[in-house]
Short mmCIF file of C-alpha atoms in Angstrom, two decimals:
data_model
loop_
_atom_site.label_atom_id
_atom_site.label_comp_id
_atom_site.label_asym_id
_atom_site.label_seq_id
_atom_site.Cartn_x
_atom_site.Cartn_y
_atom_site.Cartn_z
CA UNK A 150 0.00 0.00 0.00
CA UNK A 151 1.12 3.54 -0.68
CA UNK A 152 1.81 6.05 2.07
CA UNK A 153 -1.31 8.22 2.07
CA UNK A 154 -1.24 9.37 5.67
CA UNK A 155 -0.02 12.86 4.82
CA UNK A 156 -3.02 13.34 2.55
CA UNK A 157 -5.52 12.14 5.13
CA UNK A 158 -3.97 14.33 7.82
CA UNK A 159 -3.73 17.46 5.71
CA UNK A 160 -5.83 20.50 6.54
CA UNK A 161 -8.37 21.64 3.96
CA UNK A 162 -8.90 25.38 4.15
CA UNK A 163 -11.92 27.57 3.39
CA UNK A 164 -11.96 28.13 -0.34
CA UNK A 165 -11.06 24.54 -1.26
CA UNK A 166 -12.85 24.00 -4.55
CA UNK A 167 -16.05 22.00 -4.25
CA UNK A 168 -16.23 22.23 -0.45
CA UNK A 169 -18.43 24.66 1.45
CA UNK A 170 -15.98 25.20 4.31
CA UNK A 171 -16.35 28.02 6.81
CA UNK A 172 -13.41 26.72 8.84
CA UNK A 173 -10.48 24.39 8.30
CA UNK A 174 -11.05 20.63 8.21
CA UNK A 175 -8.75 17.61 8.29
CA UNK A 176 -9.35 15.57 5.17
CA UNK A 177 -9.75 12.34 7.16
CA UNK A 178 -12.81 13.88 8.86
CA UNK A 179 -14.78 14.55 5.68
CA UNK A 180 -17.17 11.63 6.16
CA UNK A 181 -17.99 12.86 9.67
CA UNK A 182 -19.51 16.03 8.18
CA UNK A 183 -22.40 13.93 6.79
CA UNK A 184 -22.47 15.92 3.59
CA UNK A 185 -24.80 14.84 0.82
CA UNK A 186 -24.52 16.31 -2.65
CA UNK A 187 -28.27 15.96 -3.25
CA UNK A 188 -28.94 18.08 -0.16
CA UNK A 189 -26.69 20.80 -1.56
CA UNK A 190 -24.29 20.40 1.38
CA UNK A 191 -21.25 21.03 -0.81
CA UNK A 192 -20.21 24.00 -2.88
CA UNK A 193 -21.24 24.00 -6.54
CA UNK A 194 -19.92 23.02 -8.93
CA UNK A 195 -18.52 19.90 -7.32
CA UNK A 196 -16.79 16.89 -8.88
CA UNK A 197 -17.61 13.48 -7.46
CA UNK A 198 -16.47 9.91 -7.93
CA UNK A 199 -19.01 7.17 -7.38
CA UNK A 200 -17.39 4.61 -5.10
CA UNK A 201 -19.28 1.59 -6.41
CA UNK A 202 -18.36 2.36 -10.02
CA UNK A 203 -14.69 2.83 -9.13
CA UNK A 204 -14.49 -0.51 -7.38
CA UNK A 205 -16.34 -2.24 -10.18
CA UNK A 206 -14.05 -0.81 -12.86
CA UNK A 207 -10.92 -1.77 -10.93
CA UNK A 208 -12.08 -5.37 -10.66
CA UNK A 209 -13.32 -5.42 -14.25
CA UNK A 210 -9.92 -4.42 -15.63
CA UNK A 211 -8.13 -6.91 -13.40
CA UNK A 212 -10.33 -9.67 -14.79
CA UNK A 213 -9.81 -8.41 -18.34
CA UNK A 214 -6.02 -8.45 -18.00
CA UNK A 215 -6.10 -11.91 -16.43
CA UNK A 216 -8.19 -13.15 -19.36
CA UNK A 217 -5.76 -11.66 -21.90
CA UNK A 218 -2.65 -12.77 -19.95
CA UNK A 219 -1.28 -9.23 -19.86
CA UNK A 220 -0.32 -6.93 -17.00
CA UNK A 221 -1.54 -3.39 -16.42
CA UNK A 222 0.53 -0.26 -15.83
CA UNK A 223 -2.32 2.27 -15.89
CA UNK A 224 -1.47 5.71 -17.18
CA UNK A 225 -1.39 7.85 -14.06
CA UNK A 226 -1.60 11.14 -15.96
CA UNK A 227 -5.35 10.47 -16.26
CA UNK A 228 -5.96 11.14 -12.58
CA UNK A 229 -2.61 12.03 -10.94
CA UNK A 230 -4.21 10.83 -7.73
CA UNK A 231 -2.15 8.85 -5.20
CA UNK A 232 -5.32 7.36 -3.72
CA UNK A 233 -6.37 6.02 -7.13
CA UNK A 234 -2.82 4.79 -7.81
CA UNK A 235 -3.07 2.87 -4.56
CA UNK A 236 -6.39 1.30 -5.56
CA UNK A 237 -4.95 0.30 -8.94
CA UNK A 238 -1.83 -1.26 -7.42
CA UNK A 239 -3.92 -3.07 -4.81
CA UNK A 240 -5.97 -4.51 -7.68
CA UNK A 241 -2.90 -6.05 -9.30
CA UNK A 242 -1.35 -3.29 -11.41
CA UNK A 243 2.26 -4.11 -12.38
CA UNK A 244 3.27 -0.47 -12.00
CA UNK A 245 2.16 3.04 -12.92
CA UNK A 246 2.71 4.70 -16.29
CA UNK A 247 3.48 8.42 -16.21
CA UNK A 248 4.18 11.15 -18.75
CA UNK A 249 6.67 13.50 -17.09
CA UNK A 250 9.50 13.44 -14.59
CA UNK A 251 7.53 15.71 -12.25
CA UNK A 252 4.71 13.15 -12.24
CA UNK A 253 7.29 10.46 -11.49
CA UNK A 254 8.63 12.38 -8.51
CA UNK A 255 5.10 12.80 -7.14
CA UNK A 256 4.32 9.11 -7.54
CA UNK A 257 7.57 8.10 -5.85
CA UNK A 258 6.86 10.52 -2.97
CA UNK A 259 3.76 8.51 -2.11
CA UNK A 260 5.41 5.12 -2.50
CA UNK A 261 5.09 4.01 -6.15
CA UNK A 262 8.19 1.93 -6.80
CA UNK A 263 7.79 0.94 -10.46
CA UNK A 264 7.23 3.60 -13.14
CA UNK A 265 7.08 3.32 -16.90
CA UNK A 266 7.65 6.79 -18.32
CA UNK A 267 5.71 6.77 -21.59
CA UNK A 268 7.90 9.58 -22.80
CA UNK A 269 11.53 10.44 -23.41
CA UNK A 270 14.11 12.04 -21.13
CA UNK A 271 15.32 15.16 -22.92
CA UNK A 272 15.87 17.98 -20.42
CA UNK A 273 19.17 17.63 -18.56
CA UNK A 274 17.59 18.81 -15.30
CA UNK A 275 14.73 16.30 -15.59
CA UNK A 276 17.13 13.48 -16.40
CA UNK A 277 19.37 14.38 -13.48
CA UNK A 278 16.36 14.42 -11.15
CA UNK A 279 15.22 10.92 -12.07
CA UNK A 280 18.77 9.53 -12.02
CA UNK A 281 19.26 11.00 -8.54
CA UNK A 282 16.05 9.24 -7.49
CA UNK A 283 17.29 5.92 -8.89
CA UNK A 284 20.62 6.41 -7.15
CA UNK A 285 19.04 7.23 -3.79
CA UNK A 286 16.45 4.43 -3.95
CA UNK A 287 17.89 1.13 -5.25
CA UNK A 288 14.41 -0.45 -5.06
CA UNK A 289 12.89 2.08 -7.47
CA UNK A 290 12.35 0.59 -10.95
CA UNK A 291 12.19 3.15 -13.73
CA UNK A 292 11.83 2.70 -17.48
CA UNK A 293 11.86 5.40 -20.17
CA UNK A 294 11.47 5.54 -23.96
CA UNK A 295 13.75 6.60 -26.77
CA UNK A 296 13.48 6.80 -30.55
CA UNK A 297 16.78 8.26 -31.72
CA UNK A 298 20.53 7.77 -31.65
CA UNK A 299 20.89 11.32 -30.34
CA UNK A 300 18.59 10.48 -27.45
CA UNK A 301 20.58 7.35 -26.63
CA UNK A 302 23.83 9.30 -26.58
CA UNK A 303 22.40 12.06 -24.39
CA UNK A 304 21.10 9.59 -21.84
CA UNK A 305 24.27 7.51 -21.79
CA UNK A 306 26.37 10.62 -21.13
CA UNK A 307 24.09 11.72 -18.29
CA UNK A 308 23.99 8.29 -16.65
CA UNK A 309 27.79 8.21 -16.75
CA UNK A 310 28.02 11.71 -15.26
CA UNK A 311 25.52 10.85 -12.52
CA UNK A 312 27.58 7.88 -11.37
CA UNK A 313 24.54 5.59 -11.34
CA UNK A 314 25.65 2.10 -10.33
CA UNK A 315 23.09 0.38 -12.56
CA UNK A 316 22.16 0.90 -16.21
CA UNK A 317 19.13 2.95 -17.18
CA UNK A 318 16.44 0.64 -18.69
CA UNK A 319 14.98 1.90 -21.95
CA UNK A 320 12.28 0.78 -24.35
CA UNK A 321 12.65 1.59 -28.02
CA UNK A 322 9.57 3.42 -29.22
CA UNK A 323 8.13 2.45 -32.59
CA UNK A 324 5.87 4.99 -34.26
CA UNK A 325 4.16 5.42 -37.62
CA UNK A 326 4.04 7.99 -40.41
CA UNK A 327 2.18 11.13 -39.39
CA UNK A 328 2.13 10.05 -35.75
CA UNK A 329 3.81 11.51 -32.73
CA UNK A 330 7.16 10.23 -31.48
CA UNK A 331 8.62 6.84 -32.34
CA UNK A 332 10.96 5.42 -34.96
CA UNK A 333 9.37 5.46 -38.38
CA UNK A 334 10.86 2.17 -39.57
CA UNK A 335 11.93 -1.18 -38.19
CA UNK A 336 15.49 -0.61 -39.35
CA UNK A 337 15.71 2.75 -37.57
CA UNK A 338 14.33 1.17 -34.42
CA UNK A 339 16.86 -1.67 -34.59
CA UNK A 340 19.68 0.84 -34.95
CA UNK A 341 18.51 2.54 -31.75
CA UNK A 342 18.21 -0.82 -30.00
CA UNK A 343 21.77 -1.72 -31.00
CA UNK A 344 23.08 1.60 -29.68
CA UNK A 345 21.41 0.98 -26.31
CA UNK A 346 22.83 -2.53 -26.16
CA UNK A 347 26.34 -1.28 -26.87
CA UNK A 348 26.31 1.28 -24.06
CA UNK A 349 27.45 0.12 -20.59
CA UNK A 350 25.24 2.82 -19.07
CA UNK A 351 21.97 1.73 -20.69
CA UNK A 352 19.90 -1.43 -20.91
CA UNK A 353 17.43 -2.46 -23.59
CA UNK A 354 14.39 -3.45 -21.56
CA UNK A 355 11.80 -3.75 -24.30
CA UNK A 356 9.76 -2.38 -27.18
CA UNK A 357 6.91 0.15 -26.93
CA UNK A 358 4.33 1.84 -29.11
CA UNK A 359 1.11 3.81 -28.80
CA UNK A 360 -1.77 2.86 -31.04
CA UNK A 361 -4.24 5.38 -29.57
CA UNK A 362 -3.45 8.00 -32.20
CA UNK A 363 -4.86 5.69 -34.86
CA UNK A 364 -8.41 6.56 -33.77
CA UNK A 365 -10.04 8.33 -36.70
CA UNK A 366 -13.33 8.76 -38.55
CA UNK A 367 -13.17 5.49 -40.46
CA UNK A 368 -13.32 2.70 -37.89
CA UNK A 369 -12.72 -0.21 -40.26
CA UNK A 370 -9.50 1.42 -41.46
CA UNK A 371 -8.50 2.19 -37.87
CA UNK A 372 -8.86 -1.43 -36.81
CA UNK A 373 -6.72 -2.65 -39.69
CA UNK A 374 -4.06 -0.05 -38.88
CA UNK A 375 -4.03 -0.89 -35.16
CA UNK A 376 -3.66 -4.62 -35.79
CA UNK A 377 -0.86 -3.98 -38.29
CA UNK A 378 0.91 -1.72 -35.80
CA UNK A 379 0.71 -4.33 -33.03
CA UNK A 380 2.19 -6.87 -35.44
CA UNK A 381 4.99 -4.42 -36.22
CA UNK A 382 5.79 -4.15 -32.51
CA UNK A 383 5.96 -7.93 -32.22
CA UNK A 384 8.14 -8.24 -35.32
CA UNK A 385 10.54 -5.62 -33.98
CA UNK A 386 10.72 -7.47 -30.67
CA UNK A 387 11.54 -10.70 -32.45
CA UNK A 388 14.25 -9.07 -34.55
CA UNK A 389 15.88 -7.37 -31.57
CA UNK A 390 15.83 -10.62 -29.61
CA UNK A 391 17.36 -12.55 -32.52
CA UNK A 392 20.35 -10.19 -32.27
CA UNK A 393 20.61 -10.70 -28.50
CA UNK A 394 19.97 -7.03 -27.73
CA UNK A 395 17.71 -7.36 -24.68
CA UNK A 396 18.94 -7.42 -21.09
CA UNK A 397 17.05 -8.21 -17.93
CA UNK A 398 15.06 -11.28 -16.96
CA UNK A 399 11.99 -10.38 -19.05
CA UNK A 400 11.37 -8.53 -22.29
CA UNK A 401 8.83 -5.74 -21.86
CA UNK A 402 6.35 -5.30 -24.70
CA UNK A 403 4.02 -2.36 -24.14
CA UNK A 404 1.14 -0.57 -25.87
CA UNK A 405 -2.51 0.01 -25.11
CA UNK A 406 -4.27 3.28 -24.53
CA UNK A 407 -7.92 3.46 -23.49
CA UNK A 408 -9.45 3.11 -26.96
CA UNK A 409 -8.30 -0.20 -28.45
CA UNK A 410 -6.80 -2.07 -25.53
CA UNK A 411 -8.69 -5.25 -26.48
CA UNK A 412 -6.87 -5.36 -29.83
CA UNK A 413 -3.55 -4.90 -28.02
CA UNK A 414 -4.41 -7.67 -25.57
CA UNK A 415 -5.41 -10.03 -28.36
CA UNK A 416 -2.33 -9.14 -30.38
CA UNK A 417 -0.02 -9.77 -27.42
CA UNK A 418 -1.71 -13.13 -26.71
CA UNK A 419 0.26 -14.94 -29.37
CA UNK A 420 3.09 -17.12 -28.13
CA UNK A 421 6.48 -15.58 -28.88
CA UNK A 422 9.43 -17.97 -29.05
CA UNK A 423 12.05 -15.64 -27.63
CA UNK A 424 15.17 -16.02 -25.53
CA UNK A 425 13.39 -15.00 -22.34
CA UNK A 426 9.82 -14.49 -21.07
CA UNK A 427 7.77 -11.53 -22.31
CA UNK A 428 5.88 -9.20 -19.98
CA UNK A 429 3.06 -7.71 -22.05
CA UNK A 430 1.96 -4.39 -20.57
CA UNK A 431 -1.24 -2.45 -21.21
CA UNK A 432 -1.20 1.23 -20.24
CA UNK A 433 -4.93 2.08 -20.28
CA UNK A 434 -5.72 4.79 -17.75
CA UNK A 435 -9.24 6.07 -18.33
CA UNK A 436 -10.89 2.74 -17.48
CA UNK A 437 -10.77 3.56 -13.76
CA UNK A 438 -13.52 6.18 -14.09
CA UNK A 439 -14.62 5.46 -17.66
CA UNK A 440 -16.86 8.24 -19.06
CA UNK A 441 -20.24 9.08 -20.59
CA UNK A 442 -18.92 9.99 -24.05
CA UNK A 443 -15.82 9.19 -26.07
CA UNK A 444 -14.66 6.03 -24.29
CA UNK A 445 -18.20 4.84 -23.62
CA UNK A 446 -18.83 4.88 -27.36
CA UNK A 447 -15.60 3.01 -28.09
CA UNK A 448 -16.39 0.45 -25.41
CA UNK A 449 -19.68 -0.43 -27.08
CA UNK A 450 -17.72 -1.02 -30.29
CA UNK A 451 -15.39 -3.26 -28.31
CA UNK A 452 -18.37 -5.31 -27.19
CA UNK A 453 -19.08 -6.22 -30.78
CA UNK A 454 -15.49 -7.48 -31.13
CA UNK A 455 -15.33 -9.20 -27.74
CA UNK A 456 -18.71 -10.82 -27.21
CA UNK A 457 -17.27 -13.18 -24.60
CA UNK A 458 -16.07 -10.31 -22.41
CA UNK A 459 -18.47 -8.36 -20.20
CA UNK A 460 -17.67 -5.05 -21.87
CA UNK A 461 -20.80 -3.16 -20.85
CA UNK A 462 -19.95 -3.32 -17.20
CA UNK A 463 -17.40 -0.53 -17.15
CA UNK A 464 -19.36 2.21 -15.43
CA UNK A 465 -18.99 6.00 -15.52
CA UNK A 466 -17.70 7.04 -12.10
CA UNK A 467 -16.92 10.74 -12.60
CA UNK A 468 -19.65 13.38 -12.55
CA UNK A 469 -19.72 17.15 -12.14
CA UNK A 470 -22.74 18.58 -10.35
CA UNK A 471 -23.78 22.21 -10.67
CA UNK A 472 -26.80 24.40 -9.95
CA UNK A 473 -29.19 26.21 -12.20
CA UNK A 474 -28.45 29.88 -11.57
CA UNK A 475 -30.60 31.48 -14.25
CA UNK A 476 -33.59 30.65 -16.51
CA UNK A 477 -33.30 33.61 -18.93
CA UNK A 478 -35.24 31.89 -21.74
CA UNK A 479 -37.96 29.19 -21.70
CA UNK A 480 -35.65 26.53 -23.15
CA UNK A 481 -32.37 27.70 -21.61
CA UNK A 482 -30.81 27.20 -18.20
CA UNK A 483 -27.48 28.70 -17.17
CA UNK A 484 -25.45 26.45 -14.85
CA UNK A 485 -22.78 27.26 -12.28
CA UNK A 486 -20.18 25.20 -14.18
CA UNK A 487 -17.77 26.08 -16.95
CA UNK A 488 -14.52 25.31 -18.72
CA UNK A 489 -12.63 25.55 -15.44
CA UNK A 490 -14.65 22.64 -14.07
CA UNK A 491 -15.32 20.02 -16.76
CA UNK A 492 -13.79 18.49 -19.87
CA UNK A 493 -14.53 20.09 -23.21
CA UNK A 494 -11.58 18.97 -25.36
CA UNK A 495 -13.44 16.16 -27.14
CA UNK A 496 -17.13 16.59 -26.24
CA UNK A 497 -18.95 19.05 -24.05
CA UNK A 498 -20.36 17.53 -20.83
CA UNK A 499 -23.48 15.39 -21.03
CA UNK A 500 -26.39 16.49 -18.78
CA UNK A 501 -27.78 13.28 -17.32
CA UNK A 502 -29.83 13.98 -14.18
CA UNK A 503 -31.54 16.69 -12.16
CA UNK A 504 -32.51 16.94 -8.52
CA UNK A 505 -34.18 19.52 -6.31
CA UNK A 506 -32.45 19.89 -2.93
CA UNK A 507 -34.86 18.92 -0.17
CA UNK A 508 -36.67 16.37 -2.32
CA UNK A 509 -36.71 12.83 -0.93
CA UNK A 510 -36.98 11.25 -4.37
CA UNK A 511 -34.00 9.97 -6.34
CA UNK A 512 -32.44 12.17 -9.04
CA UNK A 513 -34.49 12.24 -12.24
CA UNK A 514 -33.06 11.41 -15.65
CA UNK A 515 -33.11 14.41 -17.96
CA UNK A 516 -35.13 13.97 -21.15
CA UNK A 517 -33.48 13.20 -24.46
CA UNK A 518 -32.59 16.43 -26.20
CA UNK A 519 -31.11 18.23 -23.21
CA UNK A 520 -27.59 19.30 -24.09
CA UNK A 521 -24.80 21.59 -23.03
CA UNK A 522 -24.41 23.71 -26.13
CA UNK A 523 -21.46 25.83 -24.98
CA UNK A 524 -19.43 26.84 -21.93
CA UNK A 525 -17.68 29.95 -20.69
CA UNK A 526 -15.09 29.96 -17.95
CA UNK A 527 -17.67 29.65 -15.15
CA UNK A 528 -21.00 29.11 -16.96
CA UNK A 529 -22.61 26.35 -19.00
CA UNK A 530 -25.55 26.80 -21.36
CA UNK A 531 -28.06 23.96 -20.91
CA UNK A 532 -30.47 23.91 -23.83
CA UNK A 533 -33.77 22.18 -23.08
CA UNK A 534 -36.01 20.50 -25.66
CA UNK A 535 -38.81 22.90 -26.52
CA UNK A 536 -42.31 21.97 -25.38
CA UNK A 537 -40.92 19.42 -22.90
CA UNK A 538 -42.08 19.36 -19.29
CA UNK A 539 -38.58 20.20 -18.07
CA UNK A 540 -38.96 23.70 -19.55
CA UNK A 541 -41.75 24.30 -17.03
CA UNK A 542 -40.39 22.47 -14.01
CA UNK A 543 -36.67 23.30 -13.93
CA UNK A 544 -36.02 26.08 -11.43
CA UNK A 545 -33.16 28.24 -10.20
CA UNK A 546 -31.42 26.27 -7.45
CA UNK A 547 -32.08 22.85 -9.00
CA UNK A 548 -29.08 20.55 -9.37
CA UNK A 549 -27.81 19.19 -12.69
CA UNK A 550 -25.46 16.23 -12.94
CA UNK A 551 -23.18 16.12 -15.98
CA UNK A 552 -21.27 13.17 -17.29
CA UNK A 553 -17.87 13.66 -18.89
CA UNK A 554 -16.20 12.75 -22.15
CA UNK A 555 -12.44 12.08 -21.83
CA UNK A 556 -11.97 12.28 -18.05
CA UNK A 557 -8.30 13.33 -18.11
CA UNK A 558 -9.05 17.02 -18.53
CA UNK A 559 -11.60 17.10 -15.74
CA UNK A 560 -9.26 15.65 -13.13
CA UNK A 561 -6.71 18.42 -13.67
CA UNK A 562 -9.33 21.01 -12.70
CA UNK A 563 -9.96 19.60 -9.20
CA UNK A 564 -7.29 19.35 -6.47
CA UNK A 565 -9.86 17.59 -4.25
CA UNK A 566 -12.60 15.29 -5.57
CA UNK A 567 -15.27 13.85 -3.30
CA UNK A 568 -15.99 10.12 -3.25
CA UNK A 569 -19.69 9.35 -2.76
CA UNK A 570 -21.88 6.30 -2.32
CA UNK A 571 -24.83 5.57 -4.58
CA UNK A 572 -27.01 7.94 -2.52
CA UNK A 573 -24.40 10.72 -2.98
CA UNK A 574 -23.42 10.66 0.68
CA UNK A 575 -19.80 11.85 0.89
CA UNK A 576 -17.52 9.05 2.10
CA UNK A 577 -14.01 10.41 1.52
CA UNK A 578 -11.92 12.46 -0.88
CA UNK A 579 -9.06 11.93 -3.29
CA UNK A 580 -6.37 14.45 -4.22
CA UNK A 581 -4.80 15.25 -7.56
CA UNK A 582 -1.36 16.68 -8.35
CA UNK A 583 -1.13 18.51 -11.69
#
């Protein structure tokens, strides 16, 4: 388990986003306040995580990985929450994937001891920071990516200068034309792998790629491209192993964002006759909260491909609740929520439920046709279907629950997020570090 005591013992001050505090409060005492979102006991807007959905998603992904015979290093940049890292590790995660050295330092501070940096070490100061961490903590396992001979040389020189008494493990990143980073050909990737192998300061730990950027408008073409890319990763692994370039007990083979992780799992299922065992690593991060939009749509597509897997049971856990603050037009409600509070990089939030504080009934589903049509910094425009009953009944002070598309860019807006039960009673809180 990670060391979370400092988070539980920290003092939350008046002004903490989402909390209606008039005086300071230790985080570990949140449940004792008996707050309920439906009673409007919190500040608004407020971001919440549904505890039952979190636990279900954690177990679902564990079962999925067991079925596919892969391990999970969930991408921590999704949440940057030590409490959620802890839940993921407790549910069998192999390690945590991160995107920056600063994220790595935060994870290590709370006790994460195996990090896959799905990025490259370029800045000298960043590289020195992570090498100092490896030098100070011999139990800390750290892996980074590279895709160039220049990058290999830079890292070798810095490892030598740091006096690290163990080589720096690297994965060669394979990319594709028009993509982001990554070698553009097998031959280029092999040249990088050979350079790592030849350096006494580096160690070739494995092969990596990211298929998530192959999501486009033409799904049939996407699926063909993803499968071909996974095969390219496997071929590169086989070629590098045939030359004896890998070090370490296992060969790491990693891919898998949150869009096509079933294709990665199926692709990595094939038996590889290599010189040493292969550890196949998925890096999906958004599964832990899922969403109401982008990933929910892709998951339903996955169900058609994986009829034997219980795909539908990933549940949206993240919601942002706000209040109606104005009804300036019959079919328009202005909400106390904006771009500073909820994702808008792929889809605008999805209004899903409404509730009137003081009512003893459960939240009501909003009718089809309700939509957030735009957002300002602190306001959202909820358009209501004309001639629907909601136009008459929705009042100032009513609550609106919004689901999210692409949860990553909601987490970075909330330093504290409340964890609630299915009745929206506040149970605890998680913290984020962006």
